[in-house]
PDB file of C-alpha atoms in Angstrom:
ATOM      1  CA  UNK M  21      76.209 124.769 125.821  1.00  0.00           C
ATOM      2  CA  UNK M  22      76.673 121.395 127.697  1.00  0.00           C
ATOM      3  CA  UNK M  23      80.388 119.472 126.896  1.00  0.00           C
ATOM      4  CA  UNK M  24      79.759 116.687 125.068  1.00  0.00           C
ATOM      5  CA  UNK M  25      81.576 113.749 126.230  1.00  0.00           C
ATOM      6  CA  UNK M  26      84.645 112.898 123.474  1.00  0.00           C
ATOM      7  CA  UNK M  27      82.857 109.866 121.667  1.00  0.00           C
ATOM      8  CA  UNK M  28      84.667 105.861 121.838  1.00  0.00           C
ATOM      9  CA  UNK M  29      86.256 104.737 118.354  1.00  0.00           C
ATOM     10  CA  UNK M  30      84.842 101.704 116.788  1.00  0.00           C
ATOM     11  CA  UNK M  31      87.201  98.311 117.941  1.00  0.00           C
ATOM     12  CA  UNK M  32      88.223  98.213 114.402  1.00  0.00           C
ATOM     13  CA  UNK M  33      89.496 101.625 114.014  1.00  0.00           C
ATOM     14  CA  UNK M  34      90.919 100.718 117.835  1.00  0.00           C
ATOM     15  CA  UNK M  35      92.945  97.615 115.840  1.00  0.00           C
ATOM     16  CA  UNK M  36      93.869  99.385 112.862  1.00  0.00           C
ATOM     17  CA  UNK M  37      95.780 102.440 114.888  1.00  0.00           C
ATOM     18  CA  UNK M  38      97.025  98.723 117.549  1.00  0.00           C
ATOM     19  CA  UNK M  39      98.309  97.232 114.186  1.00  0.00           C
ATOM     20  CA  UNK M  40      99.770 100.785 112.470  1.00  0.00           C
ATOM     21  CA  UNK M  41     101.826 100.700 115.501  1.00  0.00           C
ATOM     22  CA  UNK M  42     103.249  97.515 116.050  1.00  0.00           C
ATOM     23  CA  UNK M  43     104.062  97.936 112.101  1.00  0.00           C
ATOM     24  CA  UNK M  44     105.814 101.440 113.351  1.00  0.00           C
ATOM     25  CA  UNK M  45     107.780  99.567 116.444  1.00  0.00           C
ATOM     26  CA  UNK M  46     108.700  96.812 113.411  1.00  0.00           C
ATOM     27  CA  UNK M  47     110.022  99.788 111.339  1.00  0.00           C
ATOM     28  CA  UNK M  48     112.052 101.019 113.810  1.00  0.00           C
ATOM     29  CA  UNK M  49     114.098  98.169 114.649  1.00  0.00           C
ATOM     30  CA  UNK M  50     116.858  96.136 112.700  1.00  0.00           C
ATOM     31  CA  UNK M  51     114.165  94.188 110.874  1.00  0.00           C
ATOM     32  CA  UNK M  52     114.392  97.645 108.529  1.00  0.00           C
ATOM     33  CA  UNK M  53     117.011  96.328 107.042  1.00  0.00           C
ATOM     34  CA  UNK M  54     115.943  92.501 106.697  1.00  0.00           C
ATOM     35  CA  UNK M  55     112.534  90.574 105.577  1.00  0.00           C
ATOM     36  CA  UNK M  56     110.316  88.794 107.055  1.00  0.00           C
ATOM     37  CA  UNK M  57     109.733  85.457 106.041  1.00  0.00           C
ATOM     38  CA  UNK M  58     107.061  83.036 106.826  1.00  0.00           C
ATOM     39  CA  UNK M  59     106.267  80.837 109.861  1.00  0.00           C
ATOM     40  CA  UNK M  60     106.388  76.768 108.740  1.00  0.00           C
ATOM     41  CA  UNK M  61     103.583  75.336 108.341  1.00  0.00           C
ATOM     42  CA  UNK M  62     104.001  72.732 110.871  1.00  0.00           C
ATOM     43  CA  UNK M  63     104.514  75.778 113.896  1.00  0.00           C
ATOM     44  CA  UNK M  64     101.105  77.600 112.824  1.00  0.00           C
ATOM     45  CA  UNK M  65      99.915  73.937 113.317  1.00  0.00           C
ATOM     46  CA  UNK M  66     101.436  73.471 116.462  1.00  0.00           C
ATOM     47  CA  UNK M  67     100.576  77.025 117.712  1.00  0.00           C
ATOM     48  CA  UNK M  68      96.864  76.594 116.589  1.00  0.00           C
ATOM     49  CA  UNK M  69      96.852  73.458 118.635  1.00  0.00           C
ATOM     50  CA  UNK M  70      97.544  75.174 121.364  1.00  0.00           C
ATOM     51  CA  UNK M  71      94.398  78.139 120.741  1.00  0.00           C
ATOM     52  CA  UNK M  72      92.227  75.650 119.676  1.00  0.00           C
ATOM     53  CA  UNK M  73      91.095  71.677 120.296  1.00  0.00           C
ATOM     54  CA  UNK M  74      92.048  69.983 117.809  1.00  0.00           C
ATOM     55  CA  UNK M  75      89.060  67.272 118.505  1.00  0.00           C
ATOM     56  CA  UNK M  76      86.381  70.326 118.713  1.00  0.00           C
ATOM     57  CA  UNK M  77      87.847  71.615 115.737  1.00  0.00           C
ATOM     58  CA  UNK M  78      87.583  68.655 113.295  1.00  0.00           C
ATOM     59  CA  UNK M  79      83.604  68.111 114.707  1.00  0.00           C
ATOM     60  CA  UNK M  80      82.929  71.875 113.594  1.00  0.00           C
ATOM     61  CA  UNK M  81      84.514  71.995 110.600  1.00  0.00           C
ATOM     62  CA  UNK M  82      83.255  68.204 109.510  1.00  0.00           C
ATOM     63  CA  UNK M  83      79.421  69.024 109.457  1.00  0.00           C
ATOM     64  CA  UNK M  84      77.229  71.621 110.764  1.00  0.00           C
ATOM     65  CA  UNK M  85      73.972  71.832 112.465  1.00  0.00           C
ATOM     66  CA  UNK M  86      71.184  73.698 110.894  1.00  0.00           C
ATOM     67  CA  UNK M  87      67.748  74.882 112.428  1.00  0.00           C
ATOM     68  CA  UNK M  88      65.866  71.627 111.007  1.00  0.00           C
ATOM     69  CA  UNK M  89      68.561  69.316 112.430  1.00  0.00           C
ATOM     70  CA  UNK M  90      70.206  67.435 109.607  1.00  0.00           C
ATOM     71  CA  UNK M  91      73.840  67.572 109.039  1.00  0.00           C
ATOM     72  CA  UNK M  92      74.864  69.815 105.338  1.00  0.00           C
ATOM     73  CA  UNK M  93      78.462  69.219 104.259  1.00  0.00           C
ATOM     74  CA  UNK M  94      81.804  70.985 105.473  1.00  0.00           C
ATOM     75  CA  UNK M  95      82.477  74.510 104.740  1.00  0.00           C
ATOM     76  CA  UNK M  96      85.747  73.864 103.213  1.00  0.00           C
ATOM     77  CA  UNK M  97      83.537  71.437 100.335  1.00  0.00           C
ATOM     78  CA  UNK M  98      81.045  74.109  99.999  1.00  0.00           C
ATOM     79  CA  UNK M  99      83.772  76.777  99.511  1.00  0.00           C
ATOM     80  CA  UNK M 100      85.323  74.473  96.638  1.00  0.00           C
ATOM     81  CA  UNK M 101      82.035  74.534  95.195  1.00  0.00           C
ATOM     82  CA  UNK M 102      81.634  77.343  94.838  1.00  0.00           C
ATOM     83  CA  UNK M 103      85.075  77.868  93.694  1.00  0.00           C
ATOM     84  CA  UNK M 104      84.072  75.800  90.946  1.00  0.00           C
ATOM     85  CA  UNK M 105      80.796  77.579  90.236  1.00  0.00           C
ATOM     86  CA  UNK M 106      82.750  80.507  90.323  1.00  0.00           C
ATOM     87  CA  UNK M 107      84.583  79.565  86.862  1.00  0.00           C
ATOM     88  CA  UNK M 108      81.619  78.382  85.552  1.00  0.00           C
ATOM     89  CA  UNK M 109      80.022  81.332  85.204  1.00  0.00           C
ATOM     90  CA  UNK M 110      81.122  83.828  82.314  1.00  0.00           C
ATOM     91  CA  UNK M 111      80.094  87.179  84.131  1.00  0.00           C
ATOM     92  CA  UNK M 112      81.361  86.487  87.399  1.00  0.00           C
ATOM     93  CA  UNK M 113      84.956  86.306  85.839  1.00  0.00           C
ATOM     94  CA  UNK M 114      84.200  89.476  83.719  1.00  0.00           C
ATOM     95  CA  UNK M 115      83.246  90.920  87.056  1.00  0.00           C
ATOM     96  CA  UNK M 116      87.016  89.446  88.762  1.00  0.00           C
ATOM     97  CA  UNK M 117      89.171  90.449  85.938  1.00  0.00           C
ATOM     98  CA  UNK M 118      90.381  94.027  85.454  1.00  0.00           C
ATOM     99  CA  UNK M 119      89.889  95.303  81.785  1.00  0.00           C
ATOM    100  CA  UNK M 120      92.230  98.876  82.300  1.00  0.00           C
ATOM    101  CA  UNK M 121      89.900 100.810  80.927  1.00  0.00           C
ATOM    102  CA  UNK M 122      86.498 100.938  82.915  1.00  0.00           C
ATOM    103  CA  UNK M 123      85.883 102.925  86.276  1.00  0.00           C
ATOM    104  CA  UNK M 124      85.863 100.970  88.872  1.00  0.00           C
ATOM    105  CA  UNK M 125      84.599 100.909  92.404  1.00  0.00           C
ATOM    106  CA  UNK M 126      87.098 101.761  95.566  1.00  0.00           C
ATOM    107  CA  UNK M 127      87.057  97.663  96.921  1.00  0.00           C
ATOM    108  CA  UNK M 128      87.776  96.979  93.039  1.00  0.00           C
ATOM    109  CA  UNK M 129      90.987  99.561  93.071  1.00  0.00           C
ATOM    110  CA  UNK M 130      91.325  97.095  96.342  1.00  0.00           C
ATOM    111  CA  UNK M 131      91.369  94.472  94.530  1.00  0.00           C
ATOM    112  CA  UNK M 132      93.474  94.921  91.272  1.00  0.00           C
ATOM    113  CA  UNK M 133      95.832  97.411  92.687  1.00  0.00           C
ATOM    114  CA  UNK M 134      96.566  97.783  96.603  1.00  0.00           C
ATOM    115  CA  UNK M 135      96.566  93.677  96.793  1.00  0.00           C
ATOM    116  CA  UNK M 136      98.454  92.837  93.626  1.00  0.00           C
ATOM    117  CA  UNK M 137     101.235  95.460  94.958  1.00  0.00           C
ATOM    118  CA  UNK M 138     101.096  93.991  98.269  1.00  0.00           C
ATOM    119  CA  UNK M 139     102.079  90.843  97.204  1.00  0.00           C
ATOM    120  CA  UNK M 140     104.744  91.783  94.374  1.00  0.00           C
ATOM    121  CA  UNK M 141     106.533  93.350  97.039  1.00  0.00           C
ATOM    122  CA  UNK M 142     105.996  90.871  99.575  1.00  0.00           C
ATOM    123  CA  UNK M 143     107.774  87.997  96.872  1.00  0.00           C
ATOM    124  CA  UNK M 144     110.864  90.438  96.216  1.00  0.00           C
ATOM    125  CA  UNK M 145     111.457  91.116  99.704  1.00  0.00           C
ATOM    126  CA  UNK M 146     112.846  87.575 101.014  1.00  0.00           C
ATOM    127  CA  UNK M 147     115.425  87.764  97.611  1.00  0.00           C
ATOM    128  CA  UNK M 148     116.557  91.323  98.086  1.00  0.00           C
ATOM    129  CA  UNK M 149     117.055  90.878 101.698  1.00  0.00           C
ATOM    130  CA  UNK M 150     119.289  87.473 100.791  1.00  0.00           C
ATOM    131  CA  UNK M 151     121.319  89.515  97.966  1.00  0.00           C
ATOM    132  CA  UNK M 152     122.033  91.942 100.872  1.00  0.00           C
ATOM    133  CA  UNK M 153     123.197  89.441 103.322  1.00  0.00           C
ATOM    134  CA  UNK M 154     125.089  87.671 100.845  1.00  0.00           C
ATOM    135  CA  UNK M 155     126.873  90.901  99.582  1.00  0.00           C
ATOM    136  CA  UNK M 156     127.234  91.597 102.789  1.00  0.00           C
ATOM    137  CA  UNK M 157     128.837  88.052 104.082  1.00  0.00           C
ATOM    138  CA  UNK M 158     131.086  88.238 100.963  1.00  0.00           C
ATOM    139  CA  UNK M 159     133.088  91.651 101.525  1.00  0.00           C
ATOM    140  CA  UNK M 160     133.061  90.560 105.389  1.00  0.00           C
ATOM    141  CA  UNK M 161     134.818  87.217 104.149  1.00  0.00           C
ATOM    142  CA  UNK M 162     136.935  88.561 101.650  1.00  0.00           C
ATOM    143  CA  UNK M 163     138.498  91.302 103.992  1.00  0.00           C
ATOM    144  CA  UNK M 164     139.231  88.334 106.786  1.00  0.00           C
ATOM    145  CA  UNK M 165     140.966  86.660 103.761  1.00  0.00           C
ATOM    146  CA  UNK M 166     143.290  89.551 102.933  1.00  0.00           C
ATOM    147  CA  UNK M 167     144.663  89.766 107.073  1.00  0.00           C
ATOM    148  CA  UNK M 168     145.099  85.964 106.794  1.00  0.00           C
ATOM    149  CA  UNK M 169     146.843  86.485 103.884  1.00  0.00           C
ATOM    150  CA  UNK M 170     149.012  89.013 105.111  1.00  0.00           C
ATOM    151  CA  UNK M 171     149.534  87.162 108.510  1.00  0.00           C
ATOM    152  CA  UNK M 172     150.401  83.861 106.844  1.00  0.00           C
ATOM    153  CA  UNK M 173     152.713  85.732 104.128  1.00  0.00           C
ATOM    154  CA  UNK M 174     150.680  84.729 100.800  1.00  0.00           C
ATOM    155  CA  UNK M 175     150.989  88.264  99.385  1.00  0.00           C
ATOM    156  CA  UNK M 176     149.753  86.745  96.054  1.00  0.00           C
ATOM    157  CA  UNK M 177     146.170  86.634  97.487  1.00  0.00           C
ATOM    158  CA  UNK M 178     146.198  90.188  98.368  1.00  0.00           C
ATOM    159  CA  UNK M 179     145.537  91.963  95.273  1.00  0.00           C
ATOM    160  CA  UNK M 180     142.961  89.326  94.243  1.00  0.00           C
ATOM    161  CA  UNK M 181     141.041  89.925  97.660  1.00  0.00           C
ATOM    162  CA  UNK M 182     140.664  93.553  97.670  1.00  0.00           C
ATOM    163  CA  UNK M 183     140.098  93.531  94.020  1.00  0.00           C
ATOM    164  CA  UNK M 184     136.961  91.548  94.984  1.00  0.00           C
ATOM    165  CA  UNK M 185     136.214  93.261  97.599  1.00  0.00           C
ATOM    166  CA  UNK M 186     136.078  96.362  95.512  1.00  0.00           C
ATOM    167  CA  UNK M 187     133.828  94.866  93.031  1.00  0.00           C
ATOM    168  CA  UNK M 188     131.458  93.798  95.374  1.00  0.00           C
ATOM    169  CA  UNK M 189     130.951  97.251  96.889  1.00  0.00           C
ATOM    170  CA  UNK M 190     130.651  98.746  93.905  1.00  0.00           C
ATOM    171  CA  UNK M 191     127.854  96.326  92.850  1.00  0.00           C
ATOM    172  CA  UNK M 192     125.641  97.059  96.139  1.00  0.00           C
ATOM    173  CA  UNK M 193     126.890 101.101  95.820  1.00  0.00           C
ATOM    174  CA  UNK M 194     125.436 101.184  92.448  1.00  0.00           C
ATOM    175  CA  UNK M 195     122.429  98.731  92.681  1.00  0.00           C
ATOM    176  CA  UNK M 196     121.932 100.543  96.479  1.00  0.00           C
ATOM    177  CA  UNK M 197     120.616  96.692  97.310  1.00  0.00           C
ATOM    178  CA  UNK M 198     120.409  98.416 101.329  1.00  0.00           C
ATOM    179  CA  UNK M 199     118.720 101.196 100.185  1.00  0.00           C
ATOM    180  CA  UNK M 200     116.066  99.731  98.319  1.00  0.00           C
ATOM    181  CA  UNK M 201     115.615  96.769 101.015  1.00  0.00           C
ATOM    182  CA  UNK M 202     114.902  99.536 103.792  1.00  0.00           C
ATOM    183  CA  UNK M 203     112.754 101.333 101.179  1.00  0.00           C
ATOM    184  CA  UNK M 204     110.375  98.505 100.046  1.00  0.00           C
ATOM    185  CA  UNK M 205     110.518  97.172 103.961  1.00  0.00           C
ATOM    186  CA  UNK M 206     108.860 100.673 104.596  1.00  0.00           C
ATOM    187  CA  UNK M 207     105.817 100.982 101.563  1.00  0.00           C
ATOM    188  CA  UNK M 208     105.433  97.167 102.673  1.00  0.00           C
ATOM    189  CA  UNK M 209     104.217  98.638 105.997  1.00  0.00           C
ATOM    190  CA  UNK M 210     102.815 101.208 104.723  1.00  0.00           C
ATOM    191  CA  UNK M 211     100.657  99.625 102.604  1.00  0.00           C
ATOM    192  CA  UNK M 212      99.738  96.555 104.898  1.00  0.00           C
ATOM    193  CA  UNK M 213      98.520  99.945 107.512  1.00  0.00           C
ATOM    194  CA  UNK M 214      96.733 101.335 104.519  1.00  0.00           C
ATOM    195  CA  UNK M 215      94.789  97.940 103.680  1.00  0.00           C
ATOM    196  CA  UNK M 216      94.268  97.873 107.570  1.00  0.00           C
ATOM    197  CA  UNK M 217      92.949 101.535 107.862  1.00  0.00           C
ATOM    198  CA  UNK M 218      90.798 100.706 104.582  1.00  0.00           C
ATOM    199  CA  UNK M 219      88.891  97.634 106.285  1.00  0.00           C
ATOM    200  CA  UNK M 220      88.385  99.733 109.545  1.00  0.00           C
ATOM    201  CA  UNK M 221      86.238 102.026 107.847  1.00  0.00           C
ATOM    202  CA  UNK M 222      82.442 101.638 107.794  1.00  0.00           C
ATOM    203  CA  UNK M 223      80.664 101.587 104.146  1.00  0.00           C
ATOM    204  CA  UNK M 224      79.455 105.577 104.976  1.00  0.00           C
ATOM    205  CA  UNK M 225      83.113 105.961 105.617  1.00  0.00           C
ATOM    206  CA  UNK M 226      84.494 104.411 102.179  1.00  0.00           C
ATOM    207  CA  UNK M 227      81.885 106.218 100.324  1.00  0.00           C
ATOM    208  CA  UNK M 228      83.560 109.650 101.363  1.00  0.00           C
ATOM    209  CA  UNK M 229      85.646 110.739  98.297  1.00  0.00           C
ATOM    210  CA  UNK M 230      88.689 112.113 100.828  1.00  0.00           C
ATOM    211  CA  UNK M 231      89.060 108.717 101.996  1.00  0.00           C
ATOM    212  CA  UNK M 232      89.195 107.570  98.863  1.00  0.00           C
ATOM    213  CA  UNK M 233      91.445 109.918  97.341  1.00  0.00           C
ATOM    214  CA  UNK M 234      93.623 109.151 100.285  1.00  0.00           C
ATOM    215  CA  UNK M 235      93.231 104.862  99.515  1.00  0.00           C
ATOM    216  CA  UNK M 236      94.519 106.173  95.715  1.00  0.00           C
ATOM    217  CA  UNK M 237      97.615 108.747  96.732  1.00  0.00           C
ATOM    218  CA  UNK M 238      99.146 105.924  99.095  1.00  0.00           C
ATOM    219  CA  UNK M 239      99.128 103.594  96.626  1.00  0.00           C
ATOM    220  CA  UNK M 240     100.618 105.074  94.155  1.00  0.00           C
ATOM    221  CA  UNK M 241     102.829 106.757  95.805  1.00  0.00           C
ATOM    222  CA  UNK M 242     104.560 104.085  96.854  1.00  0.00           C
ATOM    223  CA  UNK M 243     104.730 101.760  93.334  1.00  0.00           C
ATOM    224  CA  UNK M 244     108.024 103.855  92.482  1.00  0.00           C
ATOM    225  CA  UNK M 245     110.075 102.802  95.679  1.00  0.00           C
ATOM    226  CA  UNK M 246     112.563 101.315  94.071  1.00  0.00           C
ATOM    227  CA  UNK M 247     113.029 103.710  91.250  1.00  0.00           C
ATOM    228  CA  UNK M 248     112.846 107.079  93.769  1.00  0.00           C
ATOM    229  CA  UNK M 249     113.554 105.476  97.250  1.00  0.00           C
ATOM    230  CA  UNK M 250     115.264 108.210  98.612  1.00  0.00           C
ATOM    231  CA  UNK M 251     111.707 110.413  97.815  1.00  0.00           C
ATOM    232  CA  UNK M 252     109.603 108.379  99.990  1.00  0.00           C
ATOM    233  CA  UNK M 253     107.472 109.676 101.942  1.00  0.00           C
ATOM    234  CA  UNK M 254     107.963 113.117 100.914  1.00  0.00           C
ATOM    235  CA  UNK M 255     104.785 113.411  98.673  1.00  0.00           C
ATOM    236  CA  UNK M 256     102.239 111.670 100.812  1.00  0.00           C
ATOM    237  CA  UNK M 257      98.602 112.778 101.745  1.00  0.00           C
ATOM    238  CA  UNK M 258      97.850 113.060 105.146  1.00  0.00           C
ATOM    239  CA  UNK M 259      95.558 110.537 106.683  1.00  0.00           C
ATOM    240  CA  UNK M 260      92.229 111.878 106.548  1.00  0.00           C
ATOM    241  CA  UNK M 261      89.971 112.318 110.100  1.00  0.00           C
ATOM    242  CA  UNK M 262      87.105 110.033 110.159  1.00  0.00           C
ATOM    243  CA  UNK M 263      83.558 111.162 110.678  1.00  0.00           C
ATOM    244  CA  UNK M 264      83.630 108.685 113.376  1.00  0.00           C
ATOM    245  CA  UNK M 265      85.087 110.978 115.813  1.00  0.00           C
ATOM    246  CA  UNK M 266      82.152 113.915 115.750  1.00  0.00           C
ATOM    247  CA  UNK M 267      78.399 113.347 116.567  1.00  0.00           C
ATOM    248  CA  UNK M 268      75.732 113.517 114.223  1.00  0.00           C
ATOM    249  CA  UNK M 269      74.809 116.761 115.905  1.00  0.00           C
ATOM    250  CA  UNK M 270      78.100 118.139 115.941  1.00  0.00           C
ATOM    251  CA  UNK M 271      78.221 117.529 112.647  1.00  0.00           C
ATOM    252  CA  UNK M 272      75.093 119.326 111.657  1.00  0.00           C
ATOM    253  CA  UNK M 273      76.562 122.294 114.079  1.00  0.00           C
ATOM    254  CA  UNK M 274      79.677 121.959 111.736  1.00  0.00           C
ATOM    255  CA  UNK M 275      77.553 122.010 108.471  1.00  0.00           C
ATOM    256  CA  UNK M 276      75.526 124.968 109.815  1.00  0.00           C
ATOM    257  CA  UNK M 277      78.394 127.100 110.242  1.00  0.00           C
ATOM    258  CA  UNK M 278      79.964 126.277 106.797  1.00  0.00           C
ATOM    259  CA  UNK M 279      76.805 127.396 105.506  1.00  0.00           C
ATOM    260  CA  UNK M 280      76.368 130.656 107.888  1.00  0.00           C
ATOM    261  CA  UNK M 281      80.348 131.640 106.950  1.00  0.00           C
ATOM    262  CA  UNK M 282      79.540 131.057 103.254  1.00  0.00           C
ATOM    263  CA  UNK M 283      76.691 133.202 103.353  1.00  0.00           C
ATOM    264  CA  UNK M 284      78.093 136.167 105.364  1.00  0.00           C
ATOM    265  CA  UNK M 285      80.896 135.875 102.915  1.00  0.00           C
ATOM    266  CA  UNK M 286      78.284 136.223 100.403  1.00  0.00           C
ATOM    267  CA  UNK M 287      76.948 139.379 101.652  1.00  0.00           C
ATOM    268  CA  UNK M 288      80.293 141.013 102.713  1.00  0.00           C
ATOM    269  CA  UNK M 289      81.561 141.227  98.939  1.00  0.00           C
ATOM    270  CA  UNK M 290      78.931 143.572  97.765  1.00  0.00           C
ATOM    271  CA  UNK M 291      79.653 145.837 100.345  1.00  0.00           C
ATOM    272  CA  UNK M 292      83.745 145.561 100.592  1.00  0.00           C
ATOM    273  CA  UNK M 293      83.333 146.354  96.534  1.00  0.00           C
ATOM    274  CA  UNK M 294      81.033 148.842  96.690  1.00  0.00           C
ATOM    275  CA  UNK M 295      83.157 150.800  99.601  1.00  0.00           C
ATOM    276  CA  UNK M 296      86.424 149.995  97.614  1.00  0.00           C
ATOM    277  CA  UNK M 297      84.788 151.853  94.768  1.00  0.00           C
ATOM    278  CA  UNK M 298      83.591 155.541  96.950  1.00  0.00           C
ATOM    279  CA  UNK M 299      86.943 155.332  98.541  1.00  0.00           C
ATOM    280  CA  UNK M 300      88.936 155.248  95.139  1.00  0.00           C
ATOM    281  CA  UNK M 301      86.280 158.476  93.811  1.00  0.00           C
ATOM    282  CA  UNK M 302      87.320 160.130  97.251  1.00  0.00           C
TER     283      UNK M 302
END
């Protein structure tokens, strides 16, 4: 048989595995221990001016030409429009709104799960990473108070100091505020990849039940991290290989094969029974 040359990947599976591993480089470093907080508004203005005219922009986004040549109304009014129509209508918000009880669709689970979680975690992130600096700032400054105290001969602070200092340990021992902050940092990442790896996918792809069984497993795997956040990552599925990488007749070949071992194995049990049978009368 001929070699096959190894087929390209799709640009979008070639971003989601560029994104998965700037997220893994992010992991690694001393932002593990930290959050990440939002750019102002007035940079991503600033750094958008520099991408994109700011003139050209405006005359784009202001009106736009159609194929009979009269101007139609910005895409910004049109999207509040239909923002509008979009509460107007009685089925579209039974459609939007999650009931707990009916099946729903993989870009649903999407929807009312993976997203939701994405952004509870992203809102506790910035305050657990300031209680950890602040626990943090407080023991260093309370054990520089106890040597000034002890070089400047007010013994009376001492106790008070170390007593604090004490109780302040204790708090982010028993609340493990680090532990929890390097925890959530990770199923942040993890689930940002996920959302990534899920939009990569063609619709064949999200129709597989593997990939979603995997979209499910991630998910919930990680809505415990701060309960079990020393279990992470221990009960994970494995990412599973896209269909993208074979050809359609490699995987026929595959198919035929399944079905060729299934039936051999078929036809071998008769006869392994049948010989396990004269061999136990012999």
């Amino acid at each position: 048989k001929k070699r096959r040359a190894a087929p390209k990947l799709l640009r979008r599976a070639c971003f989601a595995t560029s994104v998965e591993d700037i997220h893994k480089a992010v992991l690694n470093s001393e932002l593990n221990v930290d959050s990440l907080a939002s750019p102002p508004e007035a940079w991503i203005k600033q750094q958008h001016g520099k991408l994109v005219s700011e003139a050209t922009y405006k005359t784009d986004t202001k009106s736009l030409v159609p194929a009979a040549g009269t101007k139609r109304q910005a895409v910004r009014e049109d999207d509040a429009e239909l923002g509008q129509l979009l509460h107007r209508q009685d089925d579209w918000i039974d459609w939007i709104m999650d009931d707990g009880n009916s099946l729903i669709t993989a870009e649903d689970y999407v929807r009312f799960r993976l997203q939701p979680l994405l952004a509870e975690y992203a809102d506790k992130l910035p305050r657990l990473g300031f209680l950890h600096r602040m626990l943090q700032i407080s023991t260093f400054l309370l054990g520089a108070l106890t040597t000034a105290a002890s070089l400047f001969d007010h013994q009376e602070l001492i106790p008070l100091a170390v007593t604090l200092t004490t109780v302040l340990t204790g708090i982010s021992e028993f609340e493990q505020v680090g532990t929890r902050l390097r925890n959530m940092n990770t199923s942040l990442l993890q689930l940002k990849n996920l959302l990534t790896w899920w939009h990569s996918l063609s619709m064949v792809e999200k129709r597989l039940p593997e990939n979603k069984e995997y979209l499910v497993i991630v998910t919930e795997g990680t809505r415990d991290t701060e309960v079990s956040a020393w279990m992470r990552g221990k009960g994970l599925a494995k990412k599973p290989k896209g269909s993208r990488n074979k050809t359609s007749g490699e995987q026929a070949e595959d198919e035929d094969e399944d079905e060729d071992d299934g039936s051999s194995r078929l036809r071998r049990r008769p006869c392994e029974e049948f010989r396990g049978r004269v061999e136990a009368l012999m």
